[in-house]
Amino acid sequence: MTVLNIKLIRMDCGTQSRDANDQEHIDYLAEQLQGGETLPPITVVHDGLEYYLADGFHRILAHIKIGKASIKCDVITGTLRHAIDLSGMANKTHGLNRSHATKRKQTLIYLEDFEWSELSDRVIAKKVGVSHPFVAGLRAELSGDVKKPQAAKKPKAAKKTFQKPPEPEVDLSDEPDEMVGELIKENQRLSDQLAIKAMAGTEEEKNLAHETIESLREELRVAKLELVAIKQSRDTYQSENAQMKLQIKMLQKQLKK
């Protein structure tokens, strides 16, 4: 278990699998915290650059409500996709009861993904904690296989259905990302200065250490930007492939008629 600064935890990357946050439950958890109760640690996935919240949105929002700056976390090494996968499987046996809309959203996480959609209905049902007919129904809905009543005369051609793009997540941070980034940079600069000042050595050696740290910081910054660009390219590729697979399925269905 690790204690992390809440500002470091990303809550805006599509890992919230509930259809909506329950403010009443957040208020209840906040009251528990103020009364001295300890909540279970949240689950966070770290990819070496970012900390993605996978499970515990209500708990972290309760901490934010009462002004807590840090929170206990179970940190798992992985990727954003790993965090999304964990989110899709969250709250099956614990936490606030899931609504029908939440179960639908969690199931669609797998059915709308170009790779996870290849899993069987039973495997996805086990992951999400729903029945396999529920998964099969949603899969049929996405592929256009849902039977609809036909008109008596001159039935109209079925309209093609396309995957609705996910709605953008709301950034729940209290401060703009730029301000948070500047605070982190300033904290790093102060930490570097304190470390150099405390080190044994001549002034020249300390200046050399400072230059080395600055150089490494810049290399790390460039590496982070390159990693972000790679992630964006990967996500775009996955989205395009998911759309293409849905279109291919619809064309195959039309050819069979």
PDB file of C-alpha atoms in Angstrom:
ATOM      1  CA  MET A   1       0.000   0.000   0.000  1.00  0.00           C
ATOM      2  CA  THR A   2       1.237   3.494  -0.921  1.00  0.00           C
ATOM      3  CA  VAL A   3       0.119   6.990   0.030  1.00  0.00           C
ATOM      4  CA  LEU A   4      -0.140   9.246  -3.043  1.00  0.00           C
ATOM      5  CA  ASN A   5      -0.845  12.931  -3.531  1.00  0.00           C
ATOM      6  CA  ILE A   6      -4.359  13.097  -4.987  1.00  0.00           C
ATOM      7  CA  LYS A   7      -3.202  15.595  -7.617  1.00  0.00           C
ATOM      8  CA  LEU A   8      -1.008  12.882  -9.186  1.00  0.00           C
ATOM      9  CA  ILE A   9      -3.916  10.498  -9.775  1.00  0.00           C
ATOM     10  CA  ARG A  10      -5.571  10.690 -13.213  1.00  0.00           C
ATOM     11  CA  MET A  11      -9.368  10.482 -13.108  1.00  0.00           C
ATOM     12  CA  ASP A  12      -9.976  11.786 -16.635  1.00  0.00           C
ATOM     13  CA  CYS A  13      -8.771   8.909 -18.821  1.00  0.00           C
ATOM     14  CA  GLY A  14     -11.953   6.882 -19.275  1.00  0.00           C
ATOM     15  CA  THR A  15     -11.473   4.588 -16.284  1.00  0.00           C
ATOM     16  CA  GLN A  16     -14.756   5.535 -14.575  1.00  0.00           C
ATOM     17  CA  SER A  17     -17.007   2.604 -15.468  1.00  0.00           C
ATOM     18  CA  ARG A  18     -20.049   3.789 -13.487  1.00  0.00           C
ATOM     19  CA  ASP A  19     -22.681   5.673 -15.459  1.00  0.00           C
ATOM     20  CA  ALA A  20     -22.578   8.507 -12.881  1.00  0.00           C
ATOM     21  CA  ASN A  21     -21.132   9.402  -9.482  1.00  0.00           C
ATOM     22  CA  ASP A  22     -23.522   9.148  -6.526  1.00  0.00           C
ATOM     23  CA  GLN A  23     -23.204  12.403  -4.563  1.00  0.00           C
ATOM     24  CA  GLU A  24     -25.173  11.017  -1.620  1.00  0.00           C
ATOM     25  CA  HIS A  25     -22.694   8.138  -1.305  1.00  0.00           C
ATOM     26  CA  ILE A  26     -19.756  10.563  -1.574  1.00  0.00           C
ATOM     27  CA  ASP A  27     -21.255  12.635   1.260  1.00  0.00           C
ATOM     28  CA  TYR A  28     -21.710   9.483   3.361  1.00  0.00           C
ATOM     29  CA  LEU A  29     -18.080   8.424   2.864  1.00  0.00           C
ATOM     30  CA  ALA A  30     -16.895  11.972   3.660  1.00  0.00           C
ATOM     31  CA  GLU A  31     -18.819  11.838   6.963  1.00  0.00           C
ATOM     32  CA  GLN A  32     -17.155   8.524   7.775  1.00  0.00           C
ATOM     33  CA  LEU A  33     -13.709  10.003   7.155  1.00  0.00           C
ATOM     34  CA  GLN A  34     -14.471  13.014   9.330  1.00  0.00           C
ATOM     35  CA  GLY A  35     -15.648  10.645  12.057  1.00  0.00           C
ATOM     36  CA  GLY A  36     -12.286   8.914  12.072  1.00  0.00           C
ATOM     37  CA  GLU A  37     -13.240   5.883   9.968  1.00  0.00           C
ATOM     38  CA  THR A  38     -10.671   4.365   7.590  1.00  0.00           C
ATOM     39  CA  LEU A  39     -11.772   3.517   4.048  1.00  0.00           C
ATOM     40  CA  PRO A  40     -10.230   0.712   1.963  1.00  0.00           C
ATOM     41  CA  PRO A  41      -7.368   1.864  -0.287  1.00  0.00           C
ATOM     42  CA  ILE A  42      -8.232   2.779  -3.864  1.00  0.00           C
ATOM     43  CA  THR A  43      -6.696   0.871  -6.798  1.00  0.00           C
ATOM     44  CA  VAL A  44      -4.276   2.772  -9.036  1.00  0.00           C
ATOM     45  CA  VAL A  45      -2.347   1.584 -12.107  1.00  0.00           C
ATOM     46  CA  HIS A  46       1.085   3.122 -12.739  1.00  0.00           C
ATOM     47  CA  ASP A  47       2.625   2.940 -16.226  1.00  0.00           C
ATOM     48  CA  GLY A  48       5.879   4.606 -15.212  1.00  0.00           C
ATOM     49  CA  LEU A  49       4.552   8.037 -16.124  1.00  0.00           C
ATOM     50  CA  GLU A  50       0.954   8.375 -14.947  1.00  0.00           C
ATOM     51  CA  TYR A  51      -1.156   7.037 -12.085  1.00  0.00           C
ATOM     52  CA  TYR A  52      -4.584   5.969 -13.412  1.00  0.00           C
ATOM     53  CA  LEU A  53      -7.474   5.499 -10.998  1.00  0.00           C
ATOM     54  CA  ALA A  54      -8.991   2.075 -11.663  1.00  0.00           C
ATOM     55  CA  ASP A  55     -11.306   1.614  -8.668  1.00  0.00           C
ATOM     56  CA  GLY A  56     -12.364   4.041  -5.933  1.00  0.00           C
ATOM     57  CA  PHE A  57     -13.886   7.150  -7.527  1.00  0.00           C
ATOM     58  CA  HIS A  58     -16.362   7.717  -4.679  1.00  0.00           C
ATOM     59  CA  ARG A  59     -13.626   7.250  -2.067  1.00  0.00           C
ATOM     60  CA  ILE A  60     -11.216   9.709  -3.683  1.00  0.00           C
ATOM     61  CA  LEU A  61     -14.003  12.274  -4.191  1.00  0.00           C
ATOM     62  CA  ALA A  62     -14.889  11.953  -0.504  1.00  0.00           C
ATOM     63  CA  HIS A  63     -11.251  12.688   0.376  1.00  0.00           C
ATOM     64  CA  ILE A  64     -11.295  15.718  -1.927  1.00  0.00           C
ATOM     65  CA  LYS A  65     -14.539  16.975  -0.369  1.00  0.00           C
ATOM     66  CA  ILE A  66     -13.053  17.177   3.121  1.00  0.00           C
ATOM     67  CA  GLY A  67      -9.804  18.709   1.879  1.00  0.00           C
ATOM     68  CA  LYS A  68      -7.507  15.681   2.092  1.00  0.00           C
ATOM     69  CA  ALA A  69      -4.326  16.073   0.025  1.00  0.00           C
ATOM     70  CA  SER A  70      -3.334  12.395  -0.082  1.00  0.00           C
ATOM     71  CA  ILE A  71      -4.961   8.961  -0.108  1.00  0.00           C
ATOM     72  CA  LYS A  72      -3.972   5.339   0.506  1.00  0.00           C
ATOM     73  CA  CYS A  73      -3.588   3.332  -2.716  1.00  0.00           C
ATOM     74  CA  ASP A  74      -2.899  -0.185  -3.915  1.00  0.00           C
ATOM     75  CA  VAL A  75      -0.541   0.587  -6.820  1.00  0.00           C
ATOM     76  CA  ILE A  76      -0.340  -1.916  -9.685  1.00  0.00           C
ATOM     77  CA  THR A  77       2.188  -1.708 -12.511  1.00  0.00           C
ATOM     78  CA  GLY A  78       0.463  -1.697 -15.883  1.00  0.00           C
ATOM     79  CA  THR A  79      -0.975   0.403 -18.698  1.00  0.00           C
ATOM     80  CA  LEU A  80      -4.051   2.546 -19.207  1.00  0.00           C
ATOM     81  CA  ARG A  81      -5.763  -0.465 -20.838  1.00  0.00           C
ATOM     82  CA  HIS A  82      -4.998  -2.460 -17.696  1.00  0.00           C
ATOM     83  CA  ALA A  83      -6.667   0.259 -15.615  1.00  0.00           C
ATOM     84  CA  ILE A  84      -9.725   0.264 -17.913  1.00  0.00           C
ATOM     85  CA  ASP A  85      -9.915  -3.532 -17.643  1.00  0.00           C
ATOM     86  CA  LEU A  86      -9.811  -3.375 -13.834  1.00  0.00           C
ATOM     87  CA  SER A  87     -12.462  -0.652 -13.894  1.00  0.00           C
ATOM     88  CA  GLY A  88     -14.740  -2.822 -16.020  1.00  0.00           C
ATOM     89  CA  MET A  89     -14.509  -5.576 -13.427  1.00  0.00           C
ATOM     90  CA  ALA A  90     -14.877  -3.285 -10.393  1.00  0.00           C
ATOM     91  CA  ASN A  91     -17.717  -3.286  -7.838  1.00  0.00           C
ATOM     92  CA  LYS A  92     -19.046  -6.758  -8.640  1.00  0.00           C
ATOM     93  CA  THR A  93     -19.026  -7.834  -4.999  1.00  0.00           C
ATOM     94  CA  HIS A  94     -18.266  -4.645  -3.055  1.00  0.00           C
ATOM     95  CA  GLY A  95     -19.011  -0.948  -2.973  1.00  0.00           C
ATOM     96  CA  LEU A  96     -22.209   0.829  -3.976  1.00  0.00           C
ATOM     97  CA  ASN A  97     -24.703  -1.395  -5.816  1.00  0.00           C
ATOM     98  CA  ARG A  98     -24.426  -1.005  -9.588  1.00  0.00           C
ATOM     99  CA  SER A  99     -27.294   0.345 -11.660  1.00  0.00           C
ATOM    100  CA  HIS A 100     -28.434  -1.253 -14.907  1.00  0.00           C
ATOM    101  CA  ALA A 101     -26.781   1.638 -16.769  1.00  0.00           C
ATOM    102  CA  THR A 102     -23.480   0.941 -15.016  1.00  0.00           C
ATOM    103  CA  LYS A 103     -23.591  -2.774 -15.882  1.00  0.00           C
ATOM    104  CA  ARG A 104     -24.320  -1.818 -19.489  1.00  0.00           C
ATOM    105  CA  LYS A 105     -21.425   0.663 -19.569  1.00  0.00           C
ATOM    106  CA  GLN A 106     -19.009  -1.863 -18.055  1.00  0.00           C
ATOM    107  CA  THR A 107     -20.055  -4.527 -20.583  1.00  0.00           C
ATOM    108  CA  LEU A 108     -19.642  -2.116 -23.499  1.00  0.00           C
ATOM    109  CA  ILE A 109     -16.056  -1.468 -22.382  1.00  0.00           C
ATOM    110  CA  TYR A 110     -15.271  -4.963 -23.672  1.00  0.00           C
ATOM    111  CA  LEU A 111     -17.710  -5.232 -26.579  1.00  0.00           C
ATOM    112  CA  GLU A 112     -16.603  -1.945 -28.139  1.00  0.00           C
ATOM    113  CA  ASP A 113     -12.898  -2.736 -27.881  1.00  0.00           C
ATOM    114  CA  PHE A 114     -11.205  -4.190 -30.959  1.00  0.00           C
ATOM    115  CA  GLU A 115      -9.347  -6.829 -28.901  1.00  0.00           C
ATOM    116  CA  TRP A 116     -11.639  -7.561 -25.944  1.00  0.00           C
ATOM    117  CA  SER A 117     -14.667  -7.919 -28.239  1.00  0.00           C
ATOM    118  CA  GLU A 118     -13.152 -11.251 -29.394  1.00  0.00           C
ATOM    119  CA  LEU A 119     -13.771 -12.686 -25.912  1.00  0.00           C
ATOM    120  CA  SER A 120     -16.790 -14.968 -25.549  1.00  0.00           C
ATOM    121  CA  ASP A 121     -20.035 -13.749 -23.973  1.00  0.00           C
ATOM    122  CA  ARG A 122     -19.424 -15.982 -20.952  1.00  0.00           C
ATOM    123  CA  VAL A 123     -15.892 -14.648 -20.361  1.00  0.00           C
ATOM    124  CA  ILE A 124     -17.071 -11.026 -20.554  1.00  0.00           C
ATOM    125  CA  ALA A 125     -20.065 -11.838 -18.334  1.00  0.00           C
ATOM    126  CA  LYS A 126     -17.712 -13.308 -15.712  1.00  0.00           C
ATOM    127  CA  LYS A 127     -15.460 -10.242 -15.867  1.00  0.00           C
ATOM    128  CA  VAL A 128     -18.307  -7.755 -15.414  1.00  0.00           C
ATOM    129  CA  GLY A 129     -20.478  -9.873 -13.126  1.00  0.00           C
ATOM    130  CA  VAL A 130     -23.581 -10.074 -15.337  1.00  0.00           C
ATOM    131  CA  SER A 131     -25.417 -12.889 -17.129  1.00  0.00           C
ATOM    132  CA  HIS A 132     -24.112 -14.066 -20.505  1.00  0.00           C
ATOM    133  CA  PRO A 133     -27.530 -13.432 -22.153  1.00  0.00           C
ATOM    134  CA  PHE A 134     -27.120  -9.798 -21.074  1.00  0.00           C
ATOM    135  CA  VAL A 135     -23.765  -9.678 -22.877  1.00  0.00           C
ATOM    136  CA  ALA A 136     -25.164 -11.485 -25.915  1.00  0.00           C
ATOM    137  CA  GLY A 137     -28.020  -8.982 -26.147  1.00  0.00           C
ATOM    138  CA  LEU A 138     -25.661  -6.013 -26.151  1.00  0.00           C
ATOM    139  CA  ARG A 139     -23.378  -7.696 -28.692  1.00  0.00           C
ATOM    140  CA  ALA A 140     -26.355  -8.266 -30.993  1.00  0.00           C
ATOM    141  CA  GLU A 141     -27.402  -4.654 -30.517  1.00  0.00           C
ATOM    142  CA  LEU A 142     -23.957  -3.424 -31.551  1.00  0.00           C
ATOM    143  CA  SER A 143     -23.767  -5.693 -34.595  1.00  0.00           C
ATOM    144  CA  GLY A 144     -27.279  -4.815 -35.780  1.00  0.00           C
ATOM    145  CA  ASP A 145     -28.622  -8.353 -35.225  1.00  0.00           C
ATOM    146  CA  VAL A 146     -31.528  -7.216 -33.039  1.00  0.00           C
ATOM    147  CA  LYS A 147     -34.774  -8.312 -34.673  1.00  0.00           C
ATOM    148  CA  LYS A 148     -37.187  -5.501 -35.446  1.00  0.00           C
ATOM    149  CA  PRO A 149     -40.833  -5.790 -36.587  1.00  0.00           C
ATOM    150  CA  GLN A 150     -41.149  -5.375 -40.371  1.00  0.00           C
ATOM    151  CA  ALA A 151     -43.728  -3.158 -42.031  1.00  0.00           C
ATOM    152  CA  ALA A 152     -46.516  -4.823 -44.027  1.00  0.00           C
ATOM    153  CA  LYS A 153     -45.606  -3.060 -47.260  1.00  0.00           C
ATOM    154  CA  LYS A 154     -42.299  -1.934 -48.673  1.00  0.00           C
ATOM    155  CA  PRO A 155     -40.189  -2.276 -45.553  1.00  0.00           C
ATOM    156  CA  LYS A 156     -37.567   0.416 -45.254  1.00  0.00           C
ATOM    157  CA  ALA A 157     -33.941  -0.588 -45.346  1.00  0.00           C
ATOM    158  CA  ALA A 158     -32.471  -0.813 -41.878  1.00  0.00           C
ATOM    159  CA  LYS A 159     -30.376   2.167 -41.000  1.00  0.00           C
ATOM    160  CA  LYS A 160     -26.733   1.524 -40.380  1.00  0.00           C
ATOM    161  CA  THR A 161     -25.782   2.004 -36.779  1.00  0.00           C
ATOM    162  CA  PHE A 162     -22.395   3.272 -35.835  1.00  0.00           C
ATOM    163  CA  GLN A 163     -20.671   3.182 -32.519  1.00  0.00           C
ATOM    164  CA  LYS A 164     -21.400   6.304 -30.525  1.00  0.00           C
ATOM    165  CA  PRO A 165     -18.146   7.950 -29.458  1.00  0.00           C
ATOM    166  CA  PRO A 166     -17.657   7.985 -25.694  1.00  0.00           C
ATOM    167  CA  GLU A 167     -18.558  11.191 -23.929  1.00  0.00           C
ATOM    168  CA  PRO A 168     -15.531  13.062 -22.643  1.00  0.00           C
ATOM    169  CA  GLU A 169     -14.790  12.545 -18.988  1.00  0.00           C
ATOM    170  CA  VAL A 170     -15.215  15.575 -16.748  1.00  0.00           C
ATOM    171  CA  ASP A 171     -11.970  16.783 -15.229  1.00  0.00           C
ATOM    172  CA  LEU A 172     -12.672  16.644 -11.501  1.00  0.00           C
ATOM    173  CA  SER A 173      -9.478  18.358 -10.345  1.00  0.00           C
ATOM    174  CA  ASP A 174      -9.883  21.545  -8.329  1.00  0.00           C
ATOM    175  CA  GLU A 175      -7.151  23.352 -10.224  1.00  0.00           C
ATOM    176  CA  PRO A 176      -6.232  23.549 -13.926  1.00  0.00           C
ATOM    177  CA  ASP A 177      -3.706  20.979 -15.117  1.00  0.00           C
ATOM    178  CA  GLU A 178      -1.215  23.727 -15.991  1.00  0.00           C
ATOM    179  CA  MET A 179      -1.210  25.060 -12.430  1.00  0.00           C
ATOM    180  CA  VAL A 180      -0.728  21.556 -11.024  1.00  0.00           C
ATOM    181  CA  GLY A 181       2.124  20.974 -13.469  1.00  0.00           C
ATOM    182  CA  GLU A 182       3.841  24.206 -12.420  1.00  0.00           C
ATOM    183  CA  LEU A 183       3.516  23.283  -8.739  1.00  0.00           C
ATOM    184  CA  ILE A 184       5.083  19.889  -9.410  1.00  0.00           C
ATOM    185  CA  LYS A 185       7.958  21.498 -11.331  1.00  0.00           C
ATOM    186  CA  GLU A 186       8.544  24.031  -8.560  1.00  0.00           C
ATOM    187  CA  ASN A 187       8.554  21.249  -5.989  1.00  0.00           C
ATOM    188  CA  GLN A 188      11.158  19.388  -8.068  1.00  0.00           C
ATOM    189  CA  ARG A 189      13.332  22.500  -8.342  1.00  0.00           C
ATOM    190  CA  LEU A 190      13.211  23.080  -4.586  1.00  0.00           C
ATOM    191  CA  SER A 191      13.996  19.421  -3.874  1.00  0.00           C
ATOM    192  CA  ASP A 192      16.977  19.560  -6.245  1.00  0.00           C
ATOM    193  CA  GLN A 193      18.296  22.736  -4.621  1.00  0.00           C
ATOM    194  CA  LEU A 194      18.010  21.254  -1.125  1.00  0.00           C
ATOM    195  CA  ALA A 195      19.721  18.025  -2.217  1.00  0.00           C
ATOM    196  CA  ILE A 196      22.606  19.886  -3.883  1.00  0.00           C
ATOM    197  CA  LYS A 197      23.033  22.224  -0.930  1.00  0.00           C
ATOM    198  CA  ALA A 198      23.239  19.265   1.456  1.00  0.00           C
ATOM    199  CA  MET A 199      25.748  17.306  -0.630  1.00  0.00           C
ATOM    200  CA  ALA A 200      29.441  17.282   0.274  1.00  0.00           C
ATOM    201  CA  GLY A 201      31.694  18.835  -2.366  1.00  0.00           C
ATOM    202  CA  THR A 202      33.113  22.005  -3.793  1.00  0.00           C
ATOM    203  CA  GLU A 203      30.996  24.756  -5.329  1.00  0.00           C
ATOM    204  CA  GLU A 204      32.174  23.656  -8.751  1.00  0.00           C
ATOM    205  CA  GLU A 205      31.068  20.080  -8.096  1.00  0.00           C
ATOM    206  CA  LYS A 206      27.707  21.293  -6.881  1.00  0.00           C
ATOM    207  CA  ASN A 207      27.258  23.408 -10.035  1.00  0.00           C
ATOM    208  CA  LEU A 208      28.137  20.381 -12.148  1.00  0.00           C
ATOM    209  CA  ALA A 209      25.604  18.279 -10.248  1.00  0.00           C
ATOM    210  CA  HIS A 210      22.966  20.957 -10.821  1.00  0.00           C
ATOM    211  CA  GLU A 211      23.680  20.998 -14.577  1.00  0.00           C
ATOM    212  CA  THR A 212      23.507  17.203 -14.723  1.00  0.00           C
ATOM    213  CA  ILE A 213      20.164  17.151 -12.945  1.00  0.00           C
ATOM    214  CA  GLU A 214      18.772  19.832 -15.274  1.00  0.00           C
ATOM    215  CA  SER A 215      19.951  17.850 -18.303  1.00  0.00           C
ATOM    216  CA  LEU A 216      18.362  14.637 -17.023  1.00  0.00           C
ATOM    217  CA  ARG A 217      15.137  16.474 -16.199  1.00  0.00           C
ATOM    218  CA  GLU A 218      14.973  17.757 -19.791  1.00  0.00           C
ATOM    219  CA  GLU A 219      15.635  14.288 -21.218  1.00  0.00           C
ATOM    220  CA  LEU A 220      12.861  12.917 -19.017  1.00  0.00           C
ATOM    221  CA  ARG A 221      10.473  15.663 -20.157  1.00  0.00           C
ATOM    222  CA  VAL A 222      11.148  14.854 -23.826  1.00  0.00           C
ATOM    223  CA  ALA A 223      10.732  11.143 -23.158  1.00  0.00           C
ATOM    224  CA  LYS A 224       7.372  11.791 -21.485  1.00  0.00           C
ATOM    225  CA  LEU A 225       6.162  13.832 -24.468  1.00  0.00           C
ATOM    226  CA  GLU A 226       7.203  11.045 -26.838  1.00  0.00           C
ATOM    227  CA  LEU A 227       5.386   8.478 -24.678  1.00  0.00           C
ATOM    228  CA  VAL A 228       2.211  10.587 -24.704  1.00  0.00           C
ATOM    229  CA  ALA A 229       2.395  10.814 -28.507  1.00  0.00           C
ATOM    230  CA  ILE A 230       2.828   7.039 -28.766  1.00  0.00           C
ATOM    231  CA  LYS A 231      -0.164   6.458 -26.472  1.00  0.00           C
ATOM    232  CA  GLN A 232      -2.335   8.812 -28.534  1.00  0.00           C
ATOM    233  CA  SER A 233      -1.345   7.013 -31.754  1.00  0.00           C
ATOM    234  CA  ARG A 234      -2.107   3.644 -30.153  1.00  0.00           C
ATOM    235  CA  ASP A 235      -5.528   4.788 -28.892  1.00  0.00           C
ATOM    236  CA  THR A 236      -6.394   6.221 -32.322  1.00  0.00           C
ATOM    237  CA  TYR A 237      -5.379   2.955 -33.975  1.00  0.00           C
ATOM    238  CA  GLN A 238      -7.485   0.915 -31.556  1.00  0.00           C
ATOM    239  CA  SER A 239     -10.517   3.156 -32.063  1.00  0.00           C
ATOM    240  CA  GLU A 240     -10.243   3.003 -35.859  1.00  0.00           C
ATOM    241  CA  ASN A 241      -9.911  -0.784 -35.765  1.00  0.00           C
ATOM    242  CA  ALA A 242     -12.966  -1.117 -33.537  1.00  0.00           C
ATOM    243  CA  GLN A 243     -15.026   0.983 -35.959  1.00  0.00           C
ATOM    244  CA  MET A 244     -13.749  -1.020 -38.927  1.00  0.00           C
ATOM    245  CA  LYS A 245     -14.614  -4.332 -37.291  1.00  0.00           C
ATOM    246  CA  LEU A 246     -18.186  -3.188 -36.632  1.00  0.00           C
ATOM    247  CA  GLN A 247     -18.584  -2.074 -40.245  1.00  0.00           C
ATOM    248  CA  ILE A 248     -17.158  -5.387 -41.536  1.00  0.00           C
ATOM    249  CA  LYS A 249     -19.634  -7.330 -39.388  1.00  0.00           C
ATOM    250  CA  MET A 250     -22.548  -5.297 -40.776  1.00  0.00           C
ATOM    251  CA  LEU A 251     -21.351  -5.821 -44.376  1.00  0.00           C
ATOM    252  CA  GLN A 252     -20.957  -9.555 -43.789  1.00  0.00           C
ATOM    253  CA  LYS A 253     -24.487  -9.703 -42.460  1.00  0.00           C
ATOM    254  CA  GLN A 254     -25.830  -7.886 -45.523  1.00  0.00           C
ATOM    255  CA  LEU A 255     -23.963 -10.250 -47.867  1.00  0.00           C
ATOM    256  CA  LYS A 256     -25.567 -13.275 -46.187  1.00  0.00           C
ATOM    257  CA  LYS A 257     -29.083 -11.957 -46.898  1.00  0.00           C
TER     258      LYS A 257
END
